[in-house]
CSV table of C-alpha atoms and ligand atoms in Angstrom, one decimal:
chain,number,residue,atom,x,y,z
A,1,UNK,CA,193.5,122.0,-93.9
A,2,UNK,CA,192.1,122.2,-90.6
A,3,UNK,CA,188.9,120.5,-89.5
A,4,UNK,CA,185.0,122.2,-89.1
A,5,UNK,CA,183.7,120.5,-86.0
A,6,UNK,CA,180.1,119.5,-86.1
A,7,UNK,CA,177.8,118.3,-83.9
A,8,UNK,CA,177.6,114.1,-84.2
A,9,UNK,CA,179.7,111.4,-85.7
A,10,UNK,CA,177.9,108.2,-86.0
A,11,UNK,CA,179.9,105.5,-84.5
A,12,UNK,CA,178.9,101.5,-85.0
A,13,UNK,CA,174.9,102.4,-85.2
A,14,UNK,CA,175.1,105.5,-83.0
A,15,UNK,CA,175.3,108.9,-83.3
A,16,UNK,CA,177.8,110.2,-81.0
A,17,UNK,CA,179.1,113.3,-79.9
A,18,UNK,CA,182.2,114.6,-82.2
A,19,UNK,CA,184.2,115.1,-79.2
A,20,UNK,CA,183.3,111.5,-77.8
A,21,UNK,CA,183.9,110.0,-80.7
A,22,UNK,CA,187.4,108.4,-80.1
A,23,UNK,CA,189.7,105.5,-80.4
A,24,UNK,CA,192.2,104.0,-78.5
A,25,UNK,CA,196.0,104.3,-78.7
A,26,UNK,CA,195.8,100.1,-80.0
A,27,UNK,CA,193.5,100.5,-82.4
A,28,UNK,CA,194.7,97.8,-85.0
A,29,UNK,CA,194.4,100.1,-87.9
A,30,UNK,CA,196.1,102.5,-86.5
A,31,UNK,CA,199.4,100.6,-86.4
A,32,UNK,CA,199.2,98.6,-89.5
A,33,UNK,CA,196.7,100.5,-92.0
A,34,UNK,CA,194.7,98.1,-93.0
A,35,UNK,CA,190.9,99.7,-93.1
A,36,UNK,CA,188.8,101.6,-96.0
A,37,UNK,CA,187.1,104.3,-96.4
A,38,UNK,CA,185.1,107.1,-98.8
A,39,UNK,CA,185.2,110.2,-99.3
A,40,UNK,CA,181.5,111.7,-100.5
A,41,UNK,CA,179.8,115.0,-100.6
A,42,UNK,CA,176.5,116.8,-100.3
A,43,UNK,CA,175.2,119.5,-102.0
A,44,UNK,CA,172.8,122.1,-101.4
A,45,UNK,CA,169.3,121.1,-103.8
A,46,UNK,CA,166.1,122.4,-104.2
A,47,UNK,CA,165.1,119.4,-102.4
A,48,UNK,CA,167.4,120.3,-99.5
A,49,UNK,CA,170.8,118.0,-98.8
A,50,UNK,CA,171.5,115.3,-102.0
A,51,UNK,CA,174.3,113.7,-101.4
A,52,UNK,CA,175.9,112.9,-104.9
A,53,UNK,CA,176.3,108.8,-106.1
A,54,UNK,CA,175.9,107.9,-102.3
A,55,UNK,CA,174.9,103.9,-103.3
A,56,UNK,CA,177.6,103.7,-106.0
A,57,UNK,CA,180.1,104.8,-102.6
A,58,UNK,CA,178.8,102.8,-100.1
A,59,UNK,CA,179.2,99.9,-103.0
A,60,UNK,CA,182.8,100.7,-103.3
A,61,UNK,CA,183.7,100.8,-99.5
A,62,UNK,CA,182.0,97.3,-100.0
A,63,UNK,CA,184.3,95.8,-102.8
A,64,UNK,CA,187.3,97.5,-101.3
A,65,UNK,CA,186.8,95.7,-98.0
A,66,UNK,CA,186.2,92.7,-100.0
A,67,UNK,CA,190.0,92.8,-101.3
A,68,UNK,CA,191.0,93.3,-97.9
A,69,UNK,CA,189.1,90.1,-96.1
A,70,UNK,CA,187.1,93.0,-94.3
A,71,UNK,CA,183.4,92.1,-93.2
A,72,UNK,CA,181.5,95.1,-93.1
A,73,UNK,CA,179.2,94.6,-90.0
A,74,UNK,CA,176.3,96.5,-91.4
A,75,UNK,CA,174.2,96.4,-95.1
A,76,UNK,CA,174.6,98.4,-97.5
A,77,UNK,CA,171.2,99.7,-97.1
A,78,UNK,CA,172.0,100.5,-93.6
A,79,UNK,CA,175.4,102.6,-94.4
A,80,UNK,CA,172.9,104.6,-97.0
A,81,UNK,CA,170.9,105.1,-94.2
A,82,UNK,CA,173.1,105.6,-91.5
A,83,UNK,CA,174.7,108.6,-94.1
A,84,UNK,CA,172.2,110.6,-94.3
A,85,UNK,CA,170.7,110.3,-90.5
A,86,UNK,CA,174.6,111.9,-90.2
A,87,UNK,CA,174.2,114.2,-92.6
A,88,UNK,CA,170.4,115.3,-91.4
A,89,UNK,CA,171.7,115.1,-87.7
A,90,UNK,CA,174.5,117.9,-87.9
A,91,UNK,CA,171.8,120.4,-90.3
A,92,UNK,CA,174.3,119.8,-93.1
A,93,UNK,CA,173.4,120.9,-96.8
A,94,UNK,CA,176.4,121.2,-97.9
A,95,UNK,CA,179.4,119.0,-96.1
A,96,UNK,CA,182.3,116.5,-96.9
A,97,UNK,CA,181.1,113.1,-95.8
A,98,UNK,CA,183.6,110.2,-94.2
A,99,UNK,CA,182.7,106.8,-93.6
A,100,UNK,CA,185.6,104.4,-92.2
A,101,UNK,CA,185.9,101.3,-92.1
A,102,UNK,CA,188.7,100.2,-89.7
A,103,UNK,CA,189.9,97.4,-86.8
A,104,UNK,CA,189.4,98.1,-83.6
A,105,UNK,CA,191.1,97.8,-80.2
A,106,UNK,CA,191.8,94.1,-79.0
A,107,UNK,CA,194.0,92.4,-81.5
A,108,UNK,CA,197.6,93.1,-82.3
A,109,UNK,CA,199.7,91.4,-85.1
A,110,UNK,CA,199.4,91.5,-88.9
A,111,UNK,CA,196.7,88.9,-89.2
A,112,UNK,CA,193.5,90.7,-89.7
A,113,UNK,CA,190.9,88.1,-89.8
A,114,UNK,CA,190.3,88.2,-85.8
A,115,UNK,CA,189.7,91.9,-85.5
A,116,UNK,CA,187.0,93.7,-84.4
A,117,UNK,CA,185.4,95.8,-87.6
A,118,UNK,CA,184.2,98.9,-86.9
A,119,UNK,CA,182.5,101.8,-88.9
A,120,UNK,CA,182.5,105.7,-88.2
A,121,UNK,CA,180.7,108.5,-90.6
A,122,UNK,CA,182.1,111.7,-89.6
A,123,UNK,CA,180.3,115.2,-91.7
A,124,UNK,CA,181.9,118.5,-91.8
A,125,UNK,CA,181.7,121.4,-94.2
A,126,UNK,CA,185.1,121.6,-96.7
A,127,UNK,CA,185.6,123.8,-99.7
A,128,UNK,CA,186.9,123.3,-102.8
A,129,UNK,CA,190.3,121.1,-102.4
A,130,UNK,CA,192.4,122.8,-104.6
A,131,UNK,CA,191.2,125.9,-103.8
A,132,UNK,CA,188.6,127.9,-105.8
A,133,UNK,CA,191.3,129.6,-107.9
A,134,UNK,CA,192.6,125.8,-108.9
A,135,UNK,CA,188.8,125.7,-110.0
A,136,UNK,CA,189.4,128.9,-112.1
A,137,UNK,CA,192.4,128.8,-113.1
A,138,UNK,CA,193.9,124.9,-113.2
A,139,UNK,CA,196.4,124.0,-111.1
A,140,UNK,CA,200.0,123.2,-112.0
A,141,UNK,CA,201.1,119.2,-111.3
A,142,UNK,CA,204.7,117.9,-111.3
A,143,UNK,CA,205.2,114.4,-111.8
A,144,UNK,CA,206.0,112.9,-108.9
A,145,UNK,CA,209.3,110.9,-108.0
A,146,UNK,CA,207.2,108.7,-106.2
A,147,UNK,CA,205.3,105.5,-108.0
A,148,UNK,CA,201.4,104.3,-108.0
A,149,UNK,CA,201.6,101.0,-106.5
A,150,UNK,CA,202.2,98.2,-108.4
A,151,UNK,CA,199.1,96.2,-108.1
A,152,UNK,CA,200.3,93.0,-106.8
A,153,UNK,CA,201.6,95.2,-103.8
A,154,UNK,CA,198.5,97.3,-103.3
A,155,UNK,CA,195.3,96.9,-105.4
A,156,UNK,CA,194.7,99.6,-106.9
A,157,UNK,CA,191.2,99.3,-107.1
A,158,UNK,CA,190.7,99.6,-103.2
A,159,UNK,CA,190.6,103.0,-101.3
A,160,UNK,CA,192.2,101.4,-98.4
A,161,UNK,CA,194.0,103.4,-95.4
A,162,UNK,CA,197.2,102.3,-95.3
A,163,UNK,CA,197.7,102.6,-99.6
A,164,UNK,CA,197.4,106.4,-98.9
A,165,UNK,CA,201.2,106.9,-97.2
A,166,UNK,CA,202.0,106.9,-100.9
A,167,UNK,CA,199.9,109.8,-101.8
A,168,UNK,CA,200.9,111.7,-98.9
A,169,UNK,CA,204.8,111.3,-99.7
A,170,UNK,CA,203.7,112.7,-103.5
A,171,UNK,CA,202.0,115.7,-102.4
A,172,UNK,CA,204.0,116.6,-100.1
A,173,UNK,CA,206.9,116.5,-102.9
A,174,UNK,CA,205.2,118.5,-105.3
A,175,UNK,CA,204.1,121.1,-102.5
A,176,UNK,CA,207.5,121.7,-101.3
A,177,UNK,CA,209.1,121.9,-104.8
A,178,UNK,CA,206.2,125.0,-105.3
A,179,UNK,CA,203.3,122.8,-107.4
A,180,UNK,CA,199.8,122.6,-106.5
A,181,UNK,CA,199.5,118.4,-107.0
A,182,UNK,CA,201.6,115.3,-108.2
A,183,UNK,CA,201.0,113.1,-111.2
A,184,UNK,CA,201.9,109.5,-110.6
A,185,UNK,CA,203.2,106.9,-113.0
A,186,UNK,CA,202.8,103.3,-113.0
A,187,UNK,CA,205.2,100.8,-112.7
A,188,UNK,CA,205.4,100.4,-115.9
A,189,UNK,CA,206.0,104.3,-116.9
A,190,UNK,CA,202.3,105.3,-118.0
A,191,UNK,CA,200.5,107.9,-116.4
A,192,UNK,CA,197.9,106.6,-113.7
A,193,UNK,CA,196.5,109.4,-111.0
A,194,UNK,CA,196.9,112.2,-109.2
A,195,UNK,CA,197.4,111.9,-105.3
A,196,UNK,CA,193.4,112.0,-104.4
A,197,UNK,CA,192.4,112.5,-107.9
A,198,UNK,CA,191.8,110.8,-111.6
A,199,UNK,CA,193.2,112.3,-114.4
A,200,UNK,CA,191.9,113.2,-117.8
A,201,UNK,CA,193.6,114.4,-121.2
A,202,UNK,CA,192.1,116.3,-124.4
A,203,UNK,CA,194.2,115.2,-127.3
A,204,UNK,CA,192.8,116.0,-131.5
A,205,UNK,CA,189.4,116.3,-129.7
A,206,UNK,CA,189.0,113.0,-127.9
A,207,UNK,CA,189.0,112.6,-124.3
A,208,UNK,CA,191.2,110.1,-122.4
A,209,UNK,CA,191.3,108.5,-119.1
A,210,UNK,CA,193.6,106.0,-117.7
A,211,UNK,CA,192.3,102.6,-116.4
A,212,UNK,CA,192.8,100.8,-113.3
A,213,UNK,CA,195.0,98.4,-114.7
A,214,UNK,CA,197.6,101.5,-114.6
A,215,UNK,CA,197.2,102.0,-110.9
A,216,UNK,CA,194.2,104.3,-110.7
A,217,UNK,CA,191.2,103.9,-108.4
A,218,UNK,CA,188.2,103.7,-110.8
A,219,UNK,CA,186.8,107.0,-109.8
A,220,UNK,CA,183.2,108.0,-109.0
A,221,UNK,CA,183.3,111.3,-110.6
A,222,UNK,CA,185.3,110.2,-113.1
A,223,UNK,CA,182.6,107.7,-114.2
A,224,UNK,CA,179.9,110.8,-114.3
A,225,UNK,CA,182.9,113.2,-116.4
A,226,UNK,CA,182.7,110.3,-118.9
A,227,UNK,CA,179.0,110.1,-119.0
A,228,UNK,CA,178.6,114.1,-119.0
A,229,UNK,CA,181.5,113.9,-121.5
A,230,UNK,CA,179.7,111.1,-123.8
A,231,UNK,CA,176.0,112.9,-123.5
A,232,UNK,CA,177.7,116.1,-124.6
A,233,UNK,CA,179.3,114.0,-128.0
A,234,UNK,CA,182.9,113.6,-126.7
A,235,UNK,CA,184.5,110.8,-127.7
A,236,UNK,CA,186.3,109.3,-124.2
A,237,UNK,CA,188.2,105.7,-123.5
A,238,UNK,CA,189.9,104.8,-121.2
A,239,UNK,CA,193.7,104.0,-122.2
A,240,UNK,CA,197.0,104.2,-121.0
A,241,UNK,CA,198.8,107.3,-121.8
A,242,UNK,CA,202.5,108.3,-121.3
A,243,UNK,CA,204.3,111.7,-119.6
A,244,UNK,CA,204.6,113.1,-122.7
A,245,UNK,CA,201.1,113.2,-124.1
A,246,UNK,CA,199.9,115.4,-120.2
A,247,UNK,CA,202.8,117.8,-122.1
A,248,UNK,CA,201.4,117.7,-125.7
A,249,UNK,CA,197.9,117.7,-124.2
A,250,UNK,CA,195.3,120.1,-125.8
A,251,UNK,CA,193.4,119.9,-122.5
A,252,UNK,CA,194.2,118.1,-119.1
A,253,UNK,CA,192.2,118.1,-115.9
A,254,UNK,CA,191.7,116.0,-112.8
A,255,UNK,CA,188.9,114.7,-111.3
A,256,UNK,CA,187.8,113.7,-107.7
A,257,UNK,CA,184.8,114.2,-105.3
A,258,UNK,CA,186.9,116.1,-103.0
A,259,UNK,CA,188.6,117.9,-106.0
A,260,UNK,CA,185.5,118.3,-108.4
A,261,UNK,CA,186.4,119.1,-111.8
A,262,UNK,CA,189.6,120.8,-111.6
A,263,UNK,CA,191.6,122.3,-114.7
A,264,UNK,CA,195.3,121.2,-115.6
A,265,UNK,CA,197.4,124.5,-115.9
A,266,UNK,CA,200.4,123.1,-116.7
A,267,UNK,CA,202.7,119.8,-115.8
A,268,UNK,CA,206.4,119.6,-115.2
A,269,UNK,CA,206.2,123.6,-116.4
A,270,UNK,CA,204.8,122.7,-119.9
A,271,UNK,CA,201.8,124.9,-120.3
A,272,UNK,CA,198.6,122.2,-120.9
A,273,UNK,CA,197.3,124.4,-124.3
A,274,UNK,CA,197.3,127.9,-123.6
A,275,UNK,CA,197.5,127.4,-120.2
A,276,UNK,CA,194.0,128.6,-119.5
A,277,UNK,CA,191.2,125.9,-118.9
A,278,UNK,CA,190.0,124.9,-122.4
A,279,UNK,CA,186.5,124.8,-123.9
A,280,UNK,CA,185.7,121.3,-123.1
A,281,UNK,CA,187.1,121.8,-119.6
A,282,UNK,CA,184.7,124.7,-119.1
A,283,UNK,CA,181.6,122.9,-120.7
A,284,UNK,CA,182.3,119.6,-118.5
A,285,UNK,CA,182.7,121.0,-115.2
A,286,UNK,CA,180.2,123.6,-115.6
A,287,UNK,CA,177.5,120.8,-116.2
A,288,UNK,CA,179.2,118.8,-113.1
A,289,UNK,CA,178.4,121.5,-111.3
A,290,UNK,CA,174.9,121.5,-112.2
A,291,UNK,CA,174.2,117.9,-111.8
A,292,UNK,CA,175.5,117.5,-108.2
A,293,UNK,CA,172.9,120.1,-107.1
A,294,UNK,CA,170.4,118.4,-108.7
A,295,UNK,CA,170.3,120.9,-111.9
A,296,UNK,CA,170.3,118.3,-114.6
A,297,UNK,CA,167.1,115.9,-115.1
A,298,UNK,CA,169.4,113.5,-116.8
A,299,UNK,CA,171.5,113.1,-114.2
A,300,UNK,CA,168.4,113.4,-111.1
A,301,UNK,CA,169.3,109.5,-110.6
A,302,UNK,CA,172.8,111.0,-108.9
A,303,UNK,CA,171.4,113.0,-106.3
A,304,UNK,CA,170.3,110.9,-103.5
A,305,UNK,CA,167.9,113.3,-100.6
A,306,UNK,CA,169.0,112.7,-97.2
A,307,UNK,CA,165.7,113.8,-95.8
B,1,PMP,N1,192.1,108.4,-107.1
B,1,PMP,C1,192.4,108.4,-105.8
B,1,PMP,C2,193.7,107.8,-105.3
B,1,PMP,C3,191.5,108.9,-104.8
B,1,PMP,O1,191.7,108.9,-103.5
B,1,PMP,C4,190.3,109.5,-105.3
B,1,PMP,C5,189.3,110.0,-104.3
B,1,PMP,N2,188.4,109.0,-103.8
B,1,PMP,C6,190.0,109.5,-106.7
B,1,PMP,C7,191.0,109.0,-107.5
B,1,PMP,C8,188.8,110.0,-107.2
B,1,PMP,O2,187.7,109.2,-106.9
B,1,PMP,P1,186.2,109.8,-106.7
B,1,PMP,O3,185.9,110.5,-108.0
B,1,PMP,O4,185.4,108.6,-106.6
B,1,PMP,O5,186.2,110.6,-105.5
């Protein structure tokens, strides 16, 4: 998907101009992946740009540097901050929001603990990531020959750079073989995530999600899906589930900030249902929708105002 340029990317404290904002060639993350980052959005309120669960992001680029040994030279309070002046600088209300957190230029080797930590917040509008007829209509997923990690190789829990190579590899696969997104299983053979996505299945009208101890990040939107999903009287846990039960499913979707709410068509060519997004599909991410402009009192606490 090719990039919108915007105006300013704020680099280390300062907003710079997009096409000065650049790294060099020895950037340490750039030859050994080890860095995290987010991936947030805005939306268009009544109150102008709200950009949706921003704390509950900033605290998870926080705990997934943790894993990593990465000192974040900045507060939280500051990365809040420092997202919205981003946001408010390039006259955003609606946008895709990046913040990295990588190693600079000045050390090489595989010890990290030396490196210079930087941070970048980059802003730019993006559409729907699997396209507004994935929205519509679902999208059709193909398990993926490639595995989550195993979580004493990569933690799961962390959104960190380098972990991603094995997402790329799995969409790639299932966009070449004609699908529109992989599944992938644990080690152990249970179903854990989509490439940039959770995953959630309807079965004899209760709602499951798997956990992070099956290799999935513990997803943002999944958390407000399960809230939405609880508020509405949907019974939802999270627990492992196998292949079999995405084909048996009543109801499958996936969830993600990039993504949004995002109905299952069908997996490994095994219509999900009737192959049309199902009722409690529909009900949830219409009142996703709603919430991340702002449209739901109950959920008002999720929309943070960048001016
Ligand atoms: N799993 C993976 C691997 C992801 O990259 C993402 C996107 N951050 C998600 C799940 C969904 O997380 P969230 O809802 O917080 O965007």
């Amino acid at each position: 998907m090719p990039i919108t340029k915007t105006d300013y990317i704020w680099m280390d404290g300062e907003l710079v101009k997009w096409d000065d904002a650049n790294v060099h060639v020895l950037t340490h993350t750039l030859h050994y992946g080890c860095g995290v980052f987010e991936g947030v959005r805005a939306y268009a309120t009544a109150k102008g740009a709200g950009v949706f669960r921003l704390s509950d992001h900033i605290d998870r680029l926080f705990s997934s540097a943790k894993i990593f040994l990465i000192e974040i030279p900045f507060s939280r309070a500051q990365l809040v901050e420092a997202v919205k002046q981003t946001v408010l600088a390039n006259r955003m209300t609606e946008c895709y929001i990046r913040p990295i957190v990588y190693l600079g230029y000045g050390e090489m080797g595989l010890l990290t603990l030396n490196c210079d930590v930087k941070v970048a917040i980059a802003v730019w509008p993006w559409g729907a990531y699997l396209g507004d007829e994935g929205i519509e209509k679902g999208v059709r997923m193909k398990i993926s020959s490639w595995q989550r990690h195993d979580p004493n190789a990569m933690p799961p829990a962390a959104k960190g750079i380098g972990m991603y190579i094995n997402s790329s590899m799995a969409k790639a696969e299932a966009l070449k073989a004609g699908y529109d997104e992989a599944v992938l299983l644990s080690p152990q053979g249970y179903v854990s995530e989509c490439t940039g996505e959770n995953i959630f299945v309807l079965r004899k009208d209760r709602l499951v999600t798997p956990p992070v101890s099956a290799g999935a990040l513990e997803g943002i939107t999944q958390d407000s899906v399960i809230t939405i999903a609880r508020d509405l009287g949907i019974e939802v846990e999270h627990a492992n589930i196998l292949r079999s039960d995405l084909y048996t499913a009543d109801e499958a979707f996936l969830t993600g900030t990039a993504a949004e709410v995002v109905p299952i068509r069908s997996v490994d060519d095994r219509l999900v249902g009737e192959g049309t997004p199902g009722p409690v599909t529909r009900k949830i991410q219409e009142t996703y929708k709603e919430a991340i402009r702002g449209g739901v009192e109950r959920y008002a606490r999720w929309v943070e105002h960048a001016g």
